[in-house]
mmCIF file of C-alpha atoms in Angstrom:
data_model
loop_
_atom_site.group_PDB
_atom_site.id
_atom_site.type_symbol
_atom_site.label_atom_id
_atom_site.label_comp_id
_atom_site.label_asym_id
_atom_site.label_seq_id
_atom_site.Cartn_x
_atom_site.Cartn_y
_atom_site.Cartn_z
ATOM 1 C CA MET A 1 111.344 109.647 114.940
ATOM 2 C CA PHE A 2 110.538 113.065 116.196
ATOM 3 C CA GLY A 3 107.753 115.043 114.625
ATOM 4 C CA GLY A 4 108.547 117.955 112.392
ATOM 5 C CA GLU A 5 108.072 119.647 109.081
ATOM 6 C CA LEU A 6 109.262 118.378 105.714
ATOM 7 C CA PRO A 7 109.622 120.984 102.956
ATOM 8 C CA VAL A 8 108.722 119.584 99.535
ATOM 9 C CA GLU A 9 109.522 121.149 96.175
ATOM 10 C CA VAL A 10 107.184 120.370 93.284
ATOM 11 C CA LYS A 11 107.946 120.681 89.582
ATOM 12 C CA VAL A 12 105.126 120.112 87.101
ATOM 13 C CA ALA A 13 106.187 119.466 83.504
ATOM 14 C CA PRO A 14 104.395 121.395 80.731
ATOM 15 C CA ASP A 15 103.095 118.070 79.366
ATOM 16 C CA ALA A 16 102.397 116.423 82.734
ATOM 17 C CA ASN A 17 99.862 113.599 82.710
ATOM 18 C CA LEU A 18 99.476 113.854 78.937
ATOM 19 C CA ASP A 19 98.463 117.524 79.266
ATOM 20 C CA SER A 20 95.855 116.883 81.969
ATOM 21 C CA PRO A 21 95.610 117.885 85.650
ATOM 22 C CA VAL A 22 97.182 115.371 88.007
ATOM 23 C CA ALA A 23 95.869 114.607 91.495
ATOM 24 C CA VAL A 24 98.590 113.829 94.014
ATOM 25 C CA ASP A 25 98.250 112.394 97.511
ATOM 26 C CA LEU A 26 101.203 112.754 99.858
ATOM 27 C CA LEU A 27 100.798 110.213 102.651
ATOM 28 C CA ILE A 28 102.561 110.265 105.988
ATOM 29 C CA VAL A 29 102.494 106.709 107.299
ATOM 30 C CA TYR A 30 103.015 105.793 110.958
ATOM 31 C CA ASP A 31 102.913 101.986 110.739
ATOM 32 C CA LYS A 32 105.494 99.709 109.041
ATOM 33 C CA LYS A 33 102.937 97.043 108.103
ATOM 34 C CA LEU A 34 100.745 99.684 106.488
ATOM 35 C CA VAL A 35 103.771 100.915 104.507
ATOM 36 C CA GLU A 36 104.155 97.391 103.122
ATOM 37 C CA LYS A 37 100.471 97.283 102.110
ATOM 38 C CA LEU A 38 100.629 100.681 100.435
ATOM 39 C CA LEU A 39 103.842 99.901 98.549
ATOM 40 C CA ALA A 40 102.150 96.804 97.115
ATOM 41 C CA ILE A 41 99.369 98.728 95.347
ATOM 42 C CA PRO A 42 99.412 101.004 92.289
ATOM 43 C CA SER A 43 98.109 104.545 92.451
ATOM 44 C CA ALA A 44 94.840 103.664 90.694
ATOM 45 C CA GLU A 45 94.002 101.278 93.532
ATOM 46 C CA TRP A 46 94.982 103.857 96.159
ATOM 47 C CA PHE A 47 92.670 106.484 94.664
ATOM 48 C CA ALA A 48 89.828 103.950 94.331
ATOM 49 C CA LYS A 49 90.193 102.785 97.960
ATOM 50 C CA ARG A 50 91.482 105.950 99.648
ATOM 51 C CA GLU A 51 88.389 106.602 101.764
ATOM 52 C CA GLN A 52 88.394 103.033 103.075
ATOM 53 C CA PHE A 53 92.103 103.239 103.957
ATOM 54 C CA LEU A 54 91.432 106.460 105.860
ATOM 55 C CA ARG A 55 88.567 104.820 107.774
ATOM 56 C CA ASP A 56 90.594 101.673 108.512
ATOM 57 C CA TYR A 57 93.785 103.482 109.582
ATOM 58 C CA PRO A 58 92.794 106.858 111.044
ATOM 59 C CA LYS A 59 95.797 107.107 113.391
ATOM 60 C CA GLN A 60 98.380 105.395 111.168
ATOM 61 C CA LEU A 61 97.866 107.538 108.086
ATOM 62 C CA ALA A 62 97.670 111.243 107.234
ATOM 63 C CA VAL A 63 97.047 112.520 103.697
ATOM 64 C CA GLU A 64 97.788 115.834 102.025
ATOM 65 C CA ALA A 65 95.731 115.897 98.795
ATOM 66 C CA ARG A 66 96.685 118.261 95.973
ATOM 67 C CA GLU A 67 96.038 118.699 92.268
ATOM 68 C CA TRP A 68 98.199 120.530 89.749
ATOM 69 C CA VAL A 69 97.854 121.399 86.076
ATOM 70 C CA PRO A 70 100.607 120.923 83.481
ATOM 71 C CA GLY A 71 103.254 123.634 83.667
ATOM 72 C CA GLN A 72 101.909 125.090 86.912
ATOM 73 C CA GLN A 73 104.461 126.899 89.072
ATOM 74 C CA VAL A 74 104.109 125.480 92.584
ATOM 75 C CA GLU A 75 105.297 127.189 95.724
ATOM 76 C CA PRO A 76 107.196 124.821 98.038
ATOM 77 C CA LEU A 77 104.843 123.074 100.433
ATOM 78 C CA THR A 78 105.437 121.745 103.916
ATOM 79 C CA LEU A 79 104.298 118.397 105.256
ATOM 80 C CA THR A 80 103.853 118.474 109.009
ATOM 81 C CA TYR A 81 104.210 115.137 110.745
ATOM 82 C CA ARG A 82 103.941 113.940 114.317
ATOM 83 C CA PRO A 83 106.414 111.654 116.130
ATOM 84 C CA GLY A 84 106.557 108.114 114.790
ATOM 85 C CA ALA A 85 106.403 108.838 111.050
ATOM 86 C CA VAL A 86 107.843 105.842 109.202
ATOM 87 C CA MET A 87 107.527 106.826 105.536
ATOM 88 C CA VAL A 88 106.166 109.410 103.126
ATOM 89 C CA ILE A 89 104.436 107.781 100.162
ATOM 90 C CA VAL A 90 103.390 109.765 97.109
ATOM 91 C CA PHE A 91 100.629 108.568 94.784
ATOM 92 C CA ALA A 92 99.869 110.422 91.540
ATOM 93 C CA ASP A 93 96.689 109.781 89.563
ATOM 94 C CA TYR A 94 98.069 109.504 86.033
ATOM 95 C CA ALA A 95 96.026 108.602 82.952
ATOM 96 C CA THR A 96 98.766 106.185 81.836
ATOM 97 C CA ASP A 97 99.365 102.639 83.064
ATOM 98 C CA GLY A 98 101.883 102.215 85.852
ATOM 99 C CA GLU A 99 102.461 102.226 89.587
ATOM 100 C CA HIS A 100 102.788 106.043 89.839
ATOM 101 C CA ARG A 101 104.052 105.755 93.402
ATOM 102 C CA ALA A 102 107.179 106.796 95.302
ATOM 103 C CA ALA A 103 108.414 106.380 98.867
ATOM 104 C CA VAL A 104 110.619 108.805 100.778
ATOM 105 C CA ASP A 105 112.074 108.848 104.282
ATOM 106 C CA PRO A 106 110.269 111.521 106.337
ATOM 107 C CA GLN A 107 113.645 113.106 107.161
ATOM 108 C CA GLN A 108 114.690 113.396 103.476
ATOM 109 C CA LEU A 109 114.153 116.682 101.663
ATOM 110 C CA PHE A 110 112.893 115.982 98.164
ATOM 111 C CA ARG A 111 111.570 117.400 94.915
ATOM 112 C CA LEU A 112 108.494 115.807 93.387
ATOM 113 C CA VAL A 113 108.658 115.939 89.594
ATOM 114 C CA LEU A 114 105.424 115.323 87.717
ATOM 115 C CA GLY A 115 106.387 114.286 84.199
ATOM 116 C CA GLU A 116 104.459 113.460 81.074
ATOM 117 C CA ARG A 117 103.759 109.816 81.981
ATOM 118 C CA ASP A 118 104.989 109.297 85.555
ATOM 119 C CA LEU A 119 106.341 110.939 88.676
ATOM 120 C CA THR A 120 109.874 110.920 90.003
ATOM 121 C CA VAL A 121 111.356 111.944 93.327
ATOM 122 C CA GLU A 122 114.716 113.672 93.565
ATOM 123 C CA ALA A 123 116.584 113.797 96.872
ATOM 124 C CA LEU A 124 117.713 117.287 97.918
ATOM 125 C CA GLN A 125 120.501 118.264 100.289
#
């Protein structure tokens, strides 16, 4: 994979996260084994262990941390990645039970939708 920029649209529902701000980490992962580890954990575990993951995998992982409030209008953002990106993983820190995680190919344009109880990812053309 070549490096590049990935535009990301974000839509935050008026009742997102049960009417509470939602922290979101967009991870660019450069190692297939690390992708497997990250896809095996729920978002609550990611947020609890984030600093350790960043210390353990400083070259295999890059994180864009954001936080949005319900109903917020979000300008499109751009994730910049270097050559070798394997996957983009999104973790959202919801108050509800669940995995609250999504995975996207780094070449795939997408819209992140933060709903009342969970996130979804919609592929864009």
